[in-house]
PDB file of C-alpha atoms and ligand atoms in Angstrom:
ATOM      1  CA  UNK A   1     113.019  32.402 110.304  1.00 45.00           C
ATOM      2  CA  UNK A   2     115.245  31.316 113.209  1.00 50.00           C
ATOM      3  CA  UNK A   3     113.869  30.040 116.433  1.00 49.00           C
ATOM      4  CA  UNK A   4     115.351  32.976 118.572  1.00 50.00           C
ATOM      5  CA  UNK A   5     112.837  35.085 117.113  1.00 55.00           C
ATOM      6  CA  UNK A   6     110.054  33.122 118.932  1.00 61.00           C
ATOM      7  CA  UNK A   7     112.095  33.736 122.284  1.00 62.00           C
ATOM      8  CA  UNK A   8     110.063  36.006 124.771  1.00 68.00           C
ATOM      9  CA  UNK A   9     112.714  38.478 125.999  1.00 67.00           C
ATOM     10  CA  UNK A  10     111.114  40.143 129.099  1.00 79.00           C
ATOM     11  CA  UNK A  11     111.653  43.861 129.195  1.00 92.00           C
ATOM     12  CA  UNK A  12     114.591  44.861 131.673  1.00 95.00           C
ATOM     13  CA  UNK A  13     112.915  47.965 133.018  1.00 96.00           C
ATOM     14  CA  UNK A  14     109.335  45.987 133.825  1.00 96.00           C
ATOM     15  CA  UNK A  15     111.224  43.334 135.452  1.00 97.00           C
ATOM     16  CA  UNK A  16     113.516  45.685 137.632  1.00 98.00           C
ATOM     17  CA  UNK A  17     110.432  47.771 138.413  1.00 97.00           C
ATOM     18  CA  UNK A  18     108.115  44.533 139.448  1.00 97.00           C
ATOM     19  CA  UNK A  19     111.122  43.461 141.812  1.00 98.00           C
ATOM     20  CA  UNK A  20     111.639  46.475 143.428  1.00 98.00           C
ATOM     21  CA  UNK A  21     107.908  46.985 144.126  1.00 97.00           C
ATOM     22  CA  UNK A  22     107.868  43.392 145.406  1.00 97.00           C
ATOM     23  CA  UNK A  23     110.790  43.969 147.730  1.00 97.00           C
ATOM     24  CA  UNK A  24     109.510  46.973 149.195  1.00 94.00           C
ATOM     25  CA  UNK A  25     106.565  45.560 150.283  1.00 93.00           C
ATOM     26  CA  UNK A  26     108.191  42.483 151.990  1.00 96.00           C
ATOM     27  CA  UNK A  27     107.733  42.255 155.916  1.00 95.00           C
ATOM     28  CA  UNK A  28     111.227  39.862 156.390  1.00 96.00           C
ATOM     29  CA  UNK A  29     114.027  42.314 155.873  1.00 96.00           C
ATOM     30  CA  UNK A  30     116.952  40.918 157.852  1.00 97.00           C
ATOM     31  CA  UNK A  31     118.797  42.719 160.447  1.00 97.00           C
ATOM     32  CA  UNK A  32     121.102  45.935 160.100  1.00 97.00           C
ATOM     33  CA  UNK A  33     124.698  45.426 161.258  1.00 96.00           C
ATOM     34  CA  UNK A  34     125.051  46.683 164.399  1.00 96.00           C
ATOM     35  CA  UNK A  35     128.551  46.232 165.283  1.00 96.00           C
ATOM     36  CA  UNK A  36     129.255  49.453 163.398  1.00 96.00           C
ATOM     37  CA  UNK A  37     127.218  51.921 165.304  1.00 97.00           C
ATOM     38  CA  UNK A  38     126.930  54.061 162.325  1.00 97.00           C
ATOM     39  CA  UNK A  39     125.577  51.188 160.429  1.00 97.00           C
ATOM     40  CA  UNK A  40     122.927  50.578 162.643  1.00 97.00           C
ATOM     41  CA  UNK A  41     120.915  53.917 162.045  1.00 97.00           C
ATOM     42  CA  UNK A  42     119.869  53.177 158.788  1.00 97.00           C
ATOM     43  CA  UNK A  43     116.620  52.840 157.706  1.00 97.00           C
ATOM     44  CA  UNK A  44     116.175  48.856 157.007  1.00 97.00           C
ATOM     45  CA  UNK A  45     113.036  49.860 154.675  1.00 97.00           C
ATOM     46  CA  UNK A  46     114.920  50.987 151.803  1.00 97.00           C
ATOM     47  CA  UNK A  47     115.728  49.306 148.718  1.00 98.00           C
ATOM     48  CA  UNK A  48     117.514  49.740 145.513  1.00 98.00           C
ATOM     49  CA  UNK A  49     118.098  47.934 142.374  1.00 98.00           C
ATOM     50  CA  UNK A  50     120.400  48.996 138.973  1.00 98.00           C
ATOM     51  CA  UNK A  51     121.027  46.994 136.136  1.00 98.00           C
ATOM     52  CA  UNK A  52     123.361  48.211 133.312  1.00 98.00           C
ATOM     53  CA  UNK A  53     123.499  46.185 130.234  1.00 95.00           C
ATOM     54  CA  UNK A  54     126.396  46.385 127.287  1.00 92.00           C
ATOM     55  CA  UNK A  55     124.414  48.755 125.318  1.00 93.00           C
ATOM     56  CA  UNK A  56     124.406  51.307 128.181  1.00 93.00           C
ATOM     57  CA  UNK A  57     120.747  50.666 129.004  1.00 94.00           C
ATOM     58  CA  UNK A  58     119.841  51.638 132.642  1.00 97.00           C
ATOM     59  CA  UNK A  59     117.541  49.905 134.651  1.00 97.00           C
ATOM     60  CA  UNK A  60     116.776  51.427 138.041  1.00 98.00           C
ATOM     61  CA  UNK A  61     114.166  50.513 140.700  1.00 98.00           C
ATOM     62  CA  UNK A  62     113.260  51.671 143.812  1.00 98.00           C
ATOM     63  CA  UNK A  63     116.058  53.596 146.057  1.00 98.00           C
ATOM     64  CA  UNK A  64     118.827  53.195 143.226  1.00 98.00           C
ATOM     65  CA  UNK A  65     120.023  56.733 143.964  1.00 98.00           C
ATOM     66  CA  UNK A  66     120.479  56.747 147.535  1.00 98.00           C
ATOM     67  CA  UNK A  67     124.187  56.155 148.562  1.00 98.00           C
ATOM     68  CA  UNK A  68     124.864  53.772 151.032  1.00 98.00           C
ATOM     69  CA  UNK A  69     128.237  52.281 152.863  1.00 98.00           C
ATOM     70  CA  UNK A  70     129.595  49.867 149.930  1.00 98.00           C
ATOM     71  CA  UNK A  71     131.602  48.076 152.740  1.00 98.00           C
ATOM     72  CA  UNK A  72     133.275  44.858 151.558  1.00 98.00           C
ATOM     73  CA  UNK A  73     132.053  45.371 147.902  1.00 98.00           C
ATOM     74  CA  UNK A  74     135.112  47.854 147.975  1.00 98.00           C
ATOM     75  CA  UNK A  75     137.513  44.870 148.263  1.00 98.00           C
ATOM     76  CA  UNK A  76     136.515  43.558 144.178  1.00 98.00           C
ATOM     77  CA  UNK A  77     138.137  47.324 143.357  1.00 98.00           C
ATOM     78  CA  UNK A  78     140.837  47.027 145.832  1.00 98.00           C
ATOM     79  CA  UNK A  79     141.819  43.911 144.597  1.00 98.00           C
ATOM     80  CA  UNK A  80     141.602  44.955 140.959  1.00 98.00           C
ATOM     81  CA  UNK A  81     144.133  47.820 141.669  1.00 98.00           C
ATOM     82  CA  UNK A  82     146.566  45.732 143.521  1.00 98.00           C
ATOM     83  CA  UNK A  83     146.315  42.949 140.779  1.00 98.00           C
ATOM     84  CA  UNK A  84     147.296  45.839 138.572  1.00 97.00           C
ATOM     85  CA  UNK A  85     150.080  47.355 140.291  1.00 96.00           C
ATOM     86  CA  UNK A  86     151.460  43.825 141.481  1.00 96.00           C
ATOM     87  CA  UNK A  87     150.250  41.216 139.300  1.00 96.00           C
ATOM     88  CA  UNK A  88     150.575  37.423 140.625  1.00 94.00           C
ATOM     89  CA  UNK A  89     152.933  38.590 143.181  1.00 96.00           C
ATOM     90  CA  UNK A  90     149.622  39.731 144.988  1.00 97.00           C
ATOM     91  CA  UNK A  91     148.876  35.878 145.383  1.00 97.00           C
ATOM     92  CA  UNK A  92     152.038  35.293 147.632  1.00 95.00           C
ATOM     93  CA  UNK A  93     150.764  37.089 150.802  1.00 95.00           C
ATOM     94  CA  UNK A  94     146.838  35.944 150.281  1.00 98.00           C
ATOM     95  CA  UNK A  95     144.955  32.732 149.001  1.00 97.00           C
ATOM     96  CA  UNK A  96     142.164  32.357 146.552  1.00 97.00           C
ATOM     97  CA  UNK A  97     139.915  29.654 148.185  1.00 97.00           C
ATOM     98  CA  UNK A  98     136.698  29.785 149.801  1.00 97.00           C
ATOM     99  CA  UNK A  99     136.666  30.170 153.340  1.00 94.00           C
ATOM    100  CA  UNK A 100     133.651  28.546 154.643  1.00 91.00           C
ATOM    101  CA  UNK A 101     134.230  30.568 157.702  1.00 91.00           C
ATOM    102  CA  UNK A 102     132.571  34.460 158.605  1.00 91.00           C
ATOM    103  CA  UNK A 103     134.386  37.177 157.006  1.00 92.00           C
ATOM    104  CA  UNK A 104     135.963  38.235 159.998  1.00 92.00           C
ATOM    105  CA  UNK A 105     136.919  34.762 161.261  1.00 91.00           C
ATOM    106  CA  UNK A 106     140.027  34.504 163.518  1.00 92.00           C
ATOM    107  CA  UNK A 107     140.399  30.914 164.012  1.00 93.00           C
ATOM    108  CA  UNK A 108     141.396  30.325 160.420  1.00 92.00           C
ATOM    109  CA  UNK A 109     144.040  32.571 160.177  1.00 94.00           C
ATOM    110  CA  UNK A 110     145.727  31.088 163.174  1.00 92.00           C
ATOM    111  CA  UNK A 111     145.874  27.566 161.268  1.00 92.00           C
ATOM    112  CA  UNK A 112     146.910  29.085 158.251  1.00 92.00           C
ATOM    113  CA  UNK A 113     149.971  30.725 159.626  1.00 94.00           C
ATOM    114  CA  UNK A 114     148.803  34.512 158.861  1.00 96.00           C
ATOM    115  CA  UNK A 115     148.074  33.827 155.440  1.00 97.00           C
ATOM    116  CA  UNK A 116     144.395  34.983 154.490  1.00 98.00           C
ATOM    117  CA  UNK A 117     142.476  32.140 152.304  1.00 97.00           C
ATOM    118  CA  UNK A 118     140.680  34.888 149.839  1.00 98.00           C
ATOM    119  CA  UNK A 119     140.904  38.545 149.229  1.00 98.00           C
ATOM    120  CA  UNK A 120     137.598  39.109 150.195  1.00 98.00           C
ATOM    121  CA  UNK A 121     137.511  38.104 153.838  1.00 97.00           C
ATOM    122  CA  UNK A 122     138.791  41.020 156.075  1.00 97.00           C
ATOM    123  CA  UNK A 123     142.178  39.872 156.757  1.00 97.00           C
ATOM    124  CA  UNK A 124     142.474  39.269 152.868  1.00 98.00           C
ATOM    125  CA  UNK A 125     141.039  42.640 152.283  1.00 98.00           C
ATOM    126  CA  UNK A 126     143.477  44.225 154.672  1.00 98.00           C
ATOM    127  CA  UNK A 127     146.679  42.586 153.266  1.00 98.00           C
ATOM    128  CA  UNK A 128     145.287  43.546 149.729  1.00 98.00           C
ATOM    129  CA  UNK A 129     144.962  47.434 151.112  1.00 98.00           C
ATOM    130  CA  UNK A 130     148.411  47.022 152.871  1.00 98.00           C
ATOM    131  CA  UNK A 131     149.784  46.417 149.568  1.00 98.00           C
ATOM    132  CA  UNK A 132     148.081  49.307 148.080  1.00 98.00           C
ATOM    133  CA  UNK A 133     149.438  51.504 150.839  1.00 98.00           C
ATOM    134  CA  UNK A 134     153.418  50.343 150.545  1.00 97.00           C
ATOM    135  CA  UNK A 135     155.570  53.206 149.565  1.00 97.00           C
ATOM    136  CA  UNK A 136     152.698  55.707 150.037  1.00 98.00           C
ATOM    137  CA  UNK A 137     150.772  58.018 152.784  1.00 98.00           C
ATOM    138  CA  UNK A 138     147.476  56.812 154.057  1.00 98.00           C
ATOM    139  CA  UNK A 139     145.954  59.943 152.222  1.00 98.00           C
ATOM    140  CA  UNK A 140     147.546  59.087 148.836  1.00 98.00           C
ATOM    141  CA  UNK A 141     146.649  55.471 148.904  1.00 98.00           C
ATOM    142  CA  UNK A 142     142.885  56.781 149.829  1.00 98.00           C
ATOM    143  CA  UNK A 143     143.130  59.206 147.059  1.00 98.00           C
ATOM    144  CA  UNK A 144     143.989  56.390 144.804  1.00 98.00           C
ATOM    145  CA  UNK A 145     141.568  54.040 145.579  1.00 98.00           C
ATOM    146  CA  UNK A 146     138.818  57.242 145.695  1.00 98.00           C
ATOM    147  CA  UNK A 147     139.673  58.003 142.020  1.00 98.00           C
ATOM    148  CA  UNK A 148     139.734  54.746 140.857  1.00 98.00           C
ATOM    149  CA  UNK A 149     136.069  54.071 142.010  1.00 98.00           C
ATOM    150  CA  UNK A 150     135.205  57.743 140.504  1.00 98.00           C
ATOM    151  CA  UNK A 151     136.550  56.696 137.126  1.00 98.00           C
ATOM    152  CA  UNK A 152     134.987  53.293 136.938  1.00 98.00           C
ATOM    153  CA  UNK A 153     131.840  54.877 137.923  1.00 98.00           C
ATOM    154  CA  UNK A 154     132.127  58.017 135.328  1.00 97.00           C
ATOM    155  CA  UNK A 155     131.224  60.203 138.062  1.00 98.00           C
ATOM    156  CA  UNK A 156     133.317  62.366 140.569  1.00 98.00           C
ATOM    157  CA  UNK A 157     130.766  62.911 143.136  1.00 98.00           C
ATOM    158  CA  UNK A 158     131.454  59.583 144.927  1.00 98.00           C
ATOM    159  CA  UNK A 159     132.670  60.295 148.287  1.00 98.00           C
ATOM    160  CA  UNK A 160     133.626  58.701 151.389  1.00 98.00           C
ATOM    161  CA  UNK A 161     131.552  58.613 154.157  1.00 98.00           C
ATOM    162  CA  UNK A 162     133.664  60.132 157.386  1.00 98.00           C
ATOM    163  CA  UNK A 163     131.150  59.364 160.000  1.00 98.00           C
ATOM    164  CA  UNK A 164     131.143  55.838 158.796  1.00 98.00           C
ATOM    165  CA  UNK A 165     134.807  55.294 158.839  1.00 98.00           C
ATOM    166  CA  UNK A 166     135.128  57.252 162.244  1.00 98.00           C
ATOM    167  CA  UNK A 167     132.270  54.759 163.534  1.00 98.00           C
ATOM    168  CA  UNK A 168     134.489  51.866 162.458  1.00 97.00           C
ATOM    169  CA  UNK A 169     137.895  52.967 163.223  1.00 97.00           C
ATOM    170  CA  UNK A 170     136.178  53.458 167.002  1.00 97.00           C
ATOM    171  CA  UNK A 171     135.027  50.206 167.238  1.00 97.00           C
ATOM    172  CA  UNK A 172     136.946  47.627 164.801  1.00 97.00           C
ATOM    173  CA  UNK A 173     138.674  45.842 167.280  1.00 97.00           C
ATOM    174  CA  UNK A 174     138.216  42.608 165.676  1.00 96.00           C
ATOM    175  CA  UNK A 175     139.779  43.618 162.609  1.00 98.00           C
ATOM    176  CA  UNK A 176     142.747  45.012 164.643  1.00 98.00           C
ATOM    177  CA  UNK A 177     143.303  41.696 166.000  1.00 97.00           C
ATOM    178  CA  UNK A 178     143.558  40.155 162.385  1.00 97.00           C
ATOM    179  CA  UNK A 179     145.604  42.725 161.419  1.00 98.00           C
ATOM    180  CA  UNK A 180     147.954  42.362 164.316  1.00 98.00           C
ATOM    181  CA  UNK A 181     148.064  38.695 163.960  1.00 97.00           C
ATOM    182  CA  UNK A 182     149.197  39.010 160.176  1.00 98.00           C
ATOM    183  CA  UNK A 183     151.667  41.567 161.326  1.00 98.00           C
ATOM    184  CA  UNK A 184     153.161  39.145 163.554  1.00 97.00           C
ATOM    185  CA  UNK A 185     153.718  36.737 160.623  1.00 97.00           C
ATOM    186  CA  UNK A 186     155.158  39.579 158.304  1.00 97.00           C
ATOM    187  CA  UNK A 187     152.222  39.500 156.345  1.00 97.00           C
ATOM    188  CA  UNK A 188     151.564  43.545 156.401  1.00 98.00           C
ATOM    189  CA  UNK A 189     154.402  45.639 155.641  1.00 98.00           C
ATOM    190  CA  UNK A 190     153.053  48.880 156.935  1.00 98.00           C
ATOM    191  CA  UNK A 191     152.150  49.734 160.628  1.00 98.00           C
ATOM    192  CA  UNK A 192     148.702  48.366 161.738  1.00 98.00           C
ATOM    193  CA  UNK A 193     147.173  51.593 162.432  1.00 98.00           C
ATOM    194  CA  UNK A 194     148.022  53.253 159.047  1.00 98.00           C
ATOM    195  CA  UNK A 195     146.669  50.125 156.944  1.00 98.00           C
ATOM    196  CA  UNK A 196     143.602  49.784 159.100  1.00 98.00           C
ATOM    197  CA  UNK A 197     142.733  53.371 158.794  1.00 98.00           C
ATOM    198  CA  UNK A 198     142.751  53.125 154.671  1.00 98.00           C
ATOM    199  CA  UNK A 199     140.683  50.099 155.202  1.00 98.00           C
ATOM    200  CA  UNK A 200     137.903  51.346 157.263  1.00 98.00           C
ATOM    201  CA  UNK A 201     137.903  54.646 154.825  1.00 98.00           C
ATOM    202  CA  UNK A 202     137.760  52.514 151.378  1.00 98.00           C
ATOM    203  CA  UNK A 203     135.031  50.402 153.292  1.00 98.00           C
ATOM    204  CA  UNK A 204     133.138  53.697 154.195  1.00 98.00           C
ATOM    205  CA  UNK A 205     132.955  54.807 150.389  1.00 98.00           C
ATOM    206  CA  UNK A 206     129.378  55.782 149.585  1.00 98.00           C
ATOM    207  CA  UNK A 207     127.864  55.013 146.167  1.00 98.00           C
ATOM    208  CA  UNK A 208     124.474  54.603 144.909  1.00 98.00           C
ATOM    209  CA  UNK A 209     123.049  51.055 142.894  1.00 98.00           C
ATOM    210  CA  UNK A 210     123.437  53.043 140.014  1.00 98.00           C
ATOM    211  CA  UNK A 211     126.937  54.307 140.707  1.00 98.00           C
ATOM    212  CA  UNK A 212     128.184  50.712 141.687  1.00 98.00           C
ATOM    213  CA  UNK A 213     126.671  49.116 138.676  1.00 98.00           C
ATOM    214  CA  UNK A 214     128.337  51.648 136.751  1.00 98.00           C
ATOM    215  CA  UNK A 215     131.552  50.746 138.696  1.00 98.00           C
ATOM    216  CA  UNK A 216     131.148  47.033 137.732  1.00 98.00           C
ATOM    217  CA  UNK A 217     130.758  47.094 133.830  1.00 98.00           C
ATOM    218  CA  UNK A 218     134.257  46.413 132.878  1.00 98.00           C
ATOM    219  CA  UNK A 219     133.886  42.985 134.850  1.00 98.00           C
ATOM    220  CA  UNK A 220     130.760  42.423 132.655  1.00 98.00           C
ATOM    221  CA  UNK A 221     132.593  43.018 129.594  1.00 98.00           C
ATOM    222  CA  UNK A 222     135.792  41.039 129.122  1.00 98.00           C
ATOM    223  CA  UNK A 223     137.533  43.839 131.341  1.00 98.00           C
ATOM    224  CA  UNK A 224     136.448  46.994 128.924  1.00 98.00           C
ATOM    225  CA  UNK A 225     134.329  49.897 130.031  1.00 95.00           C
ATOM    226  CA  UNK A 226     131.718  48.803 127.162  1.00 94.00           C
ATOM    227  CA  UNK A 227     130.753  53.008 126.764  1.00 94.00           C
ATOM    228  CA  UNK A 228     134.167  53.970 125.722  1.00 93.00           C
ATOM    229  CA  UNK A 229     135.742  50.751 124.863  1.00 93.00           C
ATOM    230  CA  UNK A 230     138.369  51.362 127.009  1.00 94.00           C
ATOM    231  CA  UNK A 231     140.482  48.703 128.548  1.00 97.00           C
ATOM    232  CA  UNK A 232     140.391  48.744 132.633  1.00 98.00           C
ATOM    233  CA  UNK A 233     142.056  45.022 132.926  1.00 98.00           C
ATOM    234  CA  UNK A 234     142.386  42.164 130.251  1.00 98.00           C
ATOM    235  CA  UNK A 235     140.074  39.619 129.808  1.00 98.00           C
ATOM    236  CA  UNK A 236     141.549  37.125 131.811  1.00 98.00           C
ATOM    237  CA  UNK A 237     141.994  39.409 134.661  1.00 98.00           C
ATOM    238  CA  UNK A 238     138.213  40.171 134.606  1.00 98.00           C
ATOM    239  CA  UNK A 239     137.355  36.766 134.475  1.00 98.00           C
ATOM    240  CA  UNK A 240     139.367  35.614 137.456  1.00 98.00           C
ATOM    241  CA  UNK A 241     138.215  38.305 139.326  1.00 98.00           C
ATOM    242  CA  UNK A 242     134.368  37.105 138.488  1.00 98.00           C
ATOM    243  CA  UNK A 243     135.771  33.370 139.629  1.00 98.00           C
ATOM    244  CA  UNK A 244     136.756  34.874 142.988  1.00 98.00           C
ATOM    245  CA  UNK A 245     133.483  36.897 143.402  1.00 98.00           C
ATOM    246  CA  UNK A 246     131.534  33.506 142.374  1.00 98.00           C
ATOM    247  CA  UNK A 247     133.249  31.284 145.230  1.00 98.00           C
ATOM    248  CA  UNK A 248     134.376  33.971 147.835  1.00 98.00           C
ATOM    249  CA  UNK A 249     132.268  36.987 147.399  1.00 98.00           C
ATOM    250  CA  UNK A 250     129.855  36.105 150.175  1.00 98.00           C
ATOM    251  CA  UNK A 251     132.290  34.224 152.600  1.00 95.00           C
ATOM    252  CA  UNK A 252     130.388  31.273 154.341  1.00 96.00           C
ATOM    253  CA  UNK A 253     127.181  31.981 152.403  1.00 97.00           C
ATOM    254  CA  UNK A 254     128.974  31.736 148.636  1.00 97.00           C
ATOM    255  CA  UNK A 255     127.711  28.422 148.341  1.00 97.00           C
ATOM    256  CA  UNK A 256     123.977  29.381 148.748  1.00 97.00           C
ATOM    257  CA  UNK A 257     124.499  32.671 146.343  1.00 98.00           C
ATOM    258  CA  UNK A 258     125.632  30.203 143.634  1.00 98.00           C
ATOM    259  CA  UNK A 259     123.026  28.033 144.339  1.00 98.00           C
ATOM    260  CA  UNK A 260     120.347  30.560 144.418  1.00 98.00           C
ATOM    261  CA  UNK A 261     121.571  33.579 142.024  1.00 98.00           C
ATOM    262  CA  UNK A 262     124.336  31.793 139.716  1.00 98.00           C
ATOM    263  CA  UNK A 263     126.375  34.846 139.394  1.00 98.00           C
ATOM    264  CA  UNK A 264     129.639  36.263 140.423  1.00 98.00           C
ATOM    265  CA  UNK A 265     128.521  38.408 143.239  1.00 98.00           C
ATOM    266  CA  UNK A 266     130.409  40.487 146.407  1.00 98.00           C
ATOM    267  CA  UNK A 267     128.388  41.732 149.439  1.00 98.00           C
ATOM    268  CA  UNK A 268     128.709  44.374 151.997  1.00 98.00           C
ATOM    269  CA  UNK A 269     127.650  44.655 155.596  1.00 98.00           C
ATOM    270  CA  UNK A 270     125.888  48.294 154.268  1.00 98.00           C
ATOM    271  CA  UNK A 271     123.457  45.468 152.391  1.00 98.00           C
ATOM    272  CA  UNK A 272     124.628  46.419 148.981  1.00 98.00           C
ATOM    273  CA  UNK A 273     125.613  43.487 146.244  1.00 99.00           C
ATOM    274  CA  UNK A 274     127.432  44.008 142.956  1.00 99.00           C
ATOM    275  CA  UNK A 275     126.356  41.200 140.833  1.00 99.00           C
ATOM    276  CA  UNK A 276     128.321  40.592 137.228  1.00 98.00           C
ATOM    277  CA  UNK A 277     126.001  38.540 134.362  1.00 98.00           C
ATOM    278  CA  UNK A 278     129.159  38.093 132.041  1.00 98.00           C
ATOM    279  CA  UNK A 279     128.391  39.514 128.557  1.00 97.00           C
ATOM    280  CA  UNK A 280     125.197  40.776 129.782  1.00 97.00           C
ATOM    281  CA  UNK A 281     125.071  43.583 132.416  1.00 98.00           C
ATOM    282  CA  UNK A 282     126.698  44.689 135.603  1.00 98.00           C
ATOM    283  CA  UNK A 283     123.950  44.866 138.590  1.00 98.00           C
ATOM    284  CA  UNK A 284     123.609  46.513 141.477  1.00 99.00           C
ATOM    285  CA  UNK A 285     121.476  45.850 144.719  1.00 98.00           C
ATOM    286  CA  UNK A 286     120.936  47.431 148.241  1.00 98.00           C
ATOM    287  CA  UNK A 287     118.743  46.396 151.129  1.00 98.00           C
ATOM    288  CA  UNK A 288     120.328  47.469 154.636  1.00 98.00           C
ATOM    289  CA  UNK A 289     118.871  44.086 156.341  1.00 98.00           C
ATOM    290  CA  UNK A 290     121.605  41.126 156.593  1.00 98.00           C
ATOM    291  CA  UNK A 291     120.969  37.412 156.946  1.00 97.00           C
ATOM    292  CA  UNK A 292     123.224  35.369 159.317  1.00 96.00           C
ATOM    293  CA  UNK A 293     126.180  35.341 157.364  1.00 95.00           C
ATOM    294  CA  UNK A 294     125.883  39.176 156.860  1.00 96.00           C
ATOM    295  CA  UNK A 295     124.999  39.348 153.365  1.00 97.00           C
ATOM    296  CA  UNK A 296     121.963  41.580 152.154  1.00 98.00           C
ATOM    297  CA  UNK A 297     118.772  39.367 153.046  1.00 98.00           C
ATOM    298  CA  UNK A 298     116.487  41.067 150.401  1.00 98.00           C
ATOM    299  CA  UNK A 299     119.528  42.032 148.049  1.00 98.00           C
ATOM    300  CA  UNK A 300     119.610  38.223 147.370  1.00 98.00           C
ATOM    301  CA  UNK A 301     116.128  36.990 146.925  1.00 98.00           C
ATOM    302  CA  UNK A 302     116.016  40.417 144.294  1.00 98.00           C
ATOM    303  CA  UNK A 303     118.915  39.055 142.260  1.00 98.00           C
ATOM    304  CA  UNK A 304     117.753  35.171 142.429  1.00 98.00           C
ATOM    305  CA  UNK A 305     114.702  36.658 141.171  1.00 98.00           C
ATOM    306  CA  UNK A 306     116.231  38.696 138.054  1.00 98.00           C
ATOM    307  CA  UNK A 307     118.281  36.127 137.313  1.00 98.00           C
ATOM    308  CA  UNK A 308     115.347  33.427 137.401  1.00 97.00           C
ATOM    309  CA  UNK A 309     112.820  36.055 135.455  1.00 96.00           C
ATOM    310  CA  UNK A 310     115.642  36.982 132.766  1.00 96.00           C
ATOM    311  CA  UNK A 311     117.725  33.397 132.194  1.00 96.00           C
ATOM    312  CA  UNK A 312     120.719  35.133 133.168  1.00 97.00           C
ATOM    313  CA  UNK A 313     122.401  32.615 135.597  1.00 97.00           C
ATOM    314  CA  UNK A 314     126.016  31.342 134.350  1.00 98.00           C
ATOM    315  CA  UNK A 315     125.105  27.926 134.836  1.00 97.00           C
ATOM    316  CA  UNK A 316     122.011  28.477 131.997  1.00 87.00           C
TER     317      UNK A 316
HETATM  318  N1  LIG B 401     134.107  47.137 157.216  1.00 50.32           N
HETATM  319  C1  LIG B 401     133.735  45.938 157.614  1.00 50.32           C
HETATM  320  C2  LIG B 401     134.486  45.246 158.697  1.00 50.32           C
HETATM  321  O1  LIG B 401     135.429  45.192 158.273  1.00 50.32           O
HETATM  322  C3  LIG B 401     133.484  45.257 155.993  1.00 50.32           C
HETATM  323  C4  LIG B 401     132.856  43.674 156.440  1.00 50.32           C
HETATM  324  C5  LIG B 401     131.922  43.552 155.102  1.00 50.32           C
HETATM  325  O2  LIG B 401     131.034  44.160 154.738  1.00 50.32           O
HETATM  326  N2  LIG B 401     131.373  42.234 155.633  1.00 50.32           N
HETATM  327  O3  LIG B 401     134.096  44.492 159.493  1.00 50.32           O
END
């Protein structure tokens, strides 16, 4: 008889249901993003959680099937796509150090001569999208990003919320400033308005927690889709994307997220977070209210509870 037979393994479904119940009841929900007017209209009382393990077992709680705006969570997937096309040449135009600054900081970009600190702050993600756009029409680049999301989620119904894209296009002055600044240093190849158009649309992809957790599976399983065994990226690349998620995925809240949750994660101002428990599960959580760093308030708290109860922190 081995010792592990005595270890109590909590039931995944039960844990997910419990956390969803607790989160629904909480009064502290953070504040929805208002700088993108369409996101300001989202009901902050929603909460969803989906966990998919390596055997394909899916545990869902709350509003796990309600689509939301994935916003900056899309940056994980455009980074994956761009690395597949350009390999390590990508790192000539974007760094991979945590920024310690807000996701839309302008000051840092000036200090660093137009080279963004990492691919997850806005200028970094805009520079990555610009690479994907090169040699294509915006609609082709966007089609490629959307097809990739549908392929990873194994769901052809994933789509773009045009209202959200148009809303950000109308009000995205700060992103325009960041993009123009990079363009002045030749960090972008394409006309600024075209690159921004693709970027705003990729951020406006709408997915549910279940779809997003499906899309993240390859990062939890050495670059492979565990259902089919097909390789999406190499194990080394998956490991490195996870490393960047851990260090940069929550902007100036990345340290706090690593401290409390202990998993690679990527947040978006729509209130979604994709978190990866390497070798174990892909997790998506959604609660639209944000904290002061622009990360989902209850999303982070729910993930902290989940990793604590399941013992899933990568720091053991
Ligand atoms: N589309 C948003 C922006 O560019 C994404 C930011 C985010 O999700 N943190 O401002």
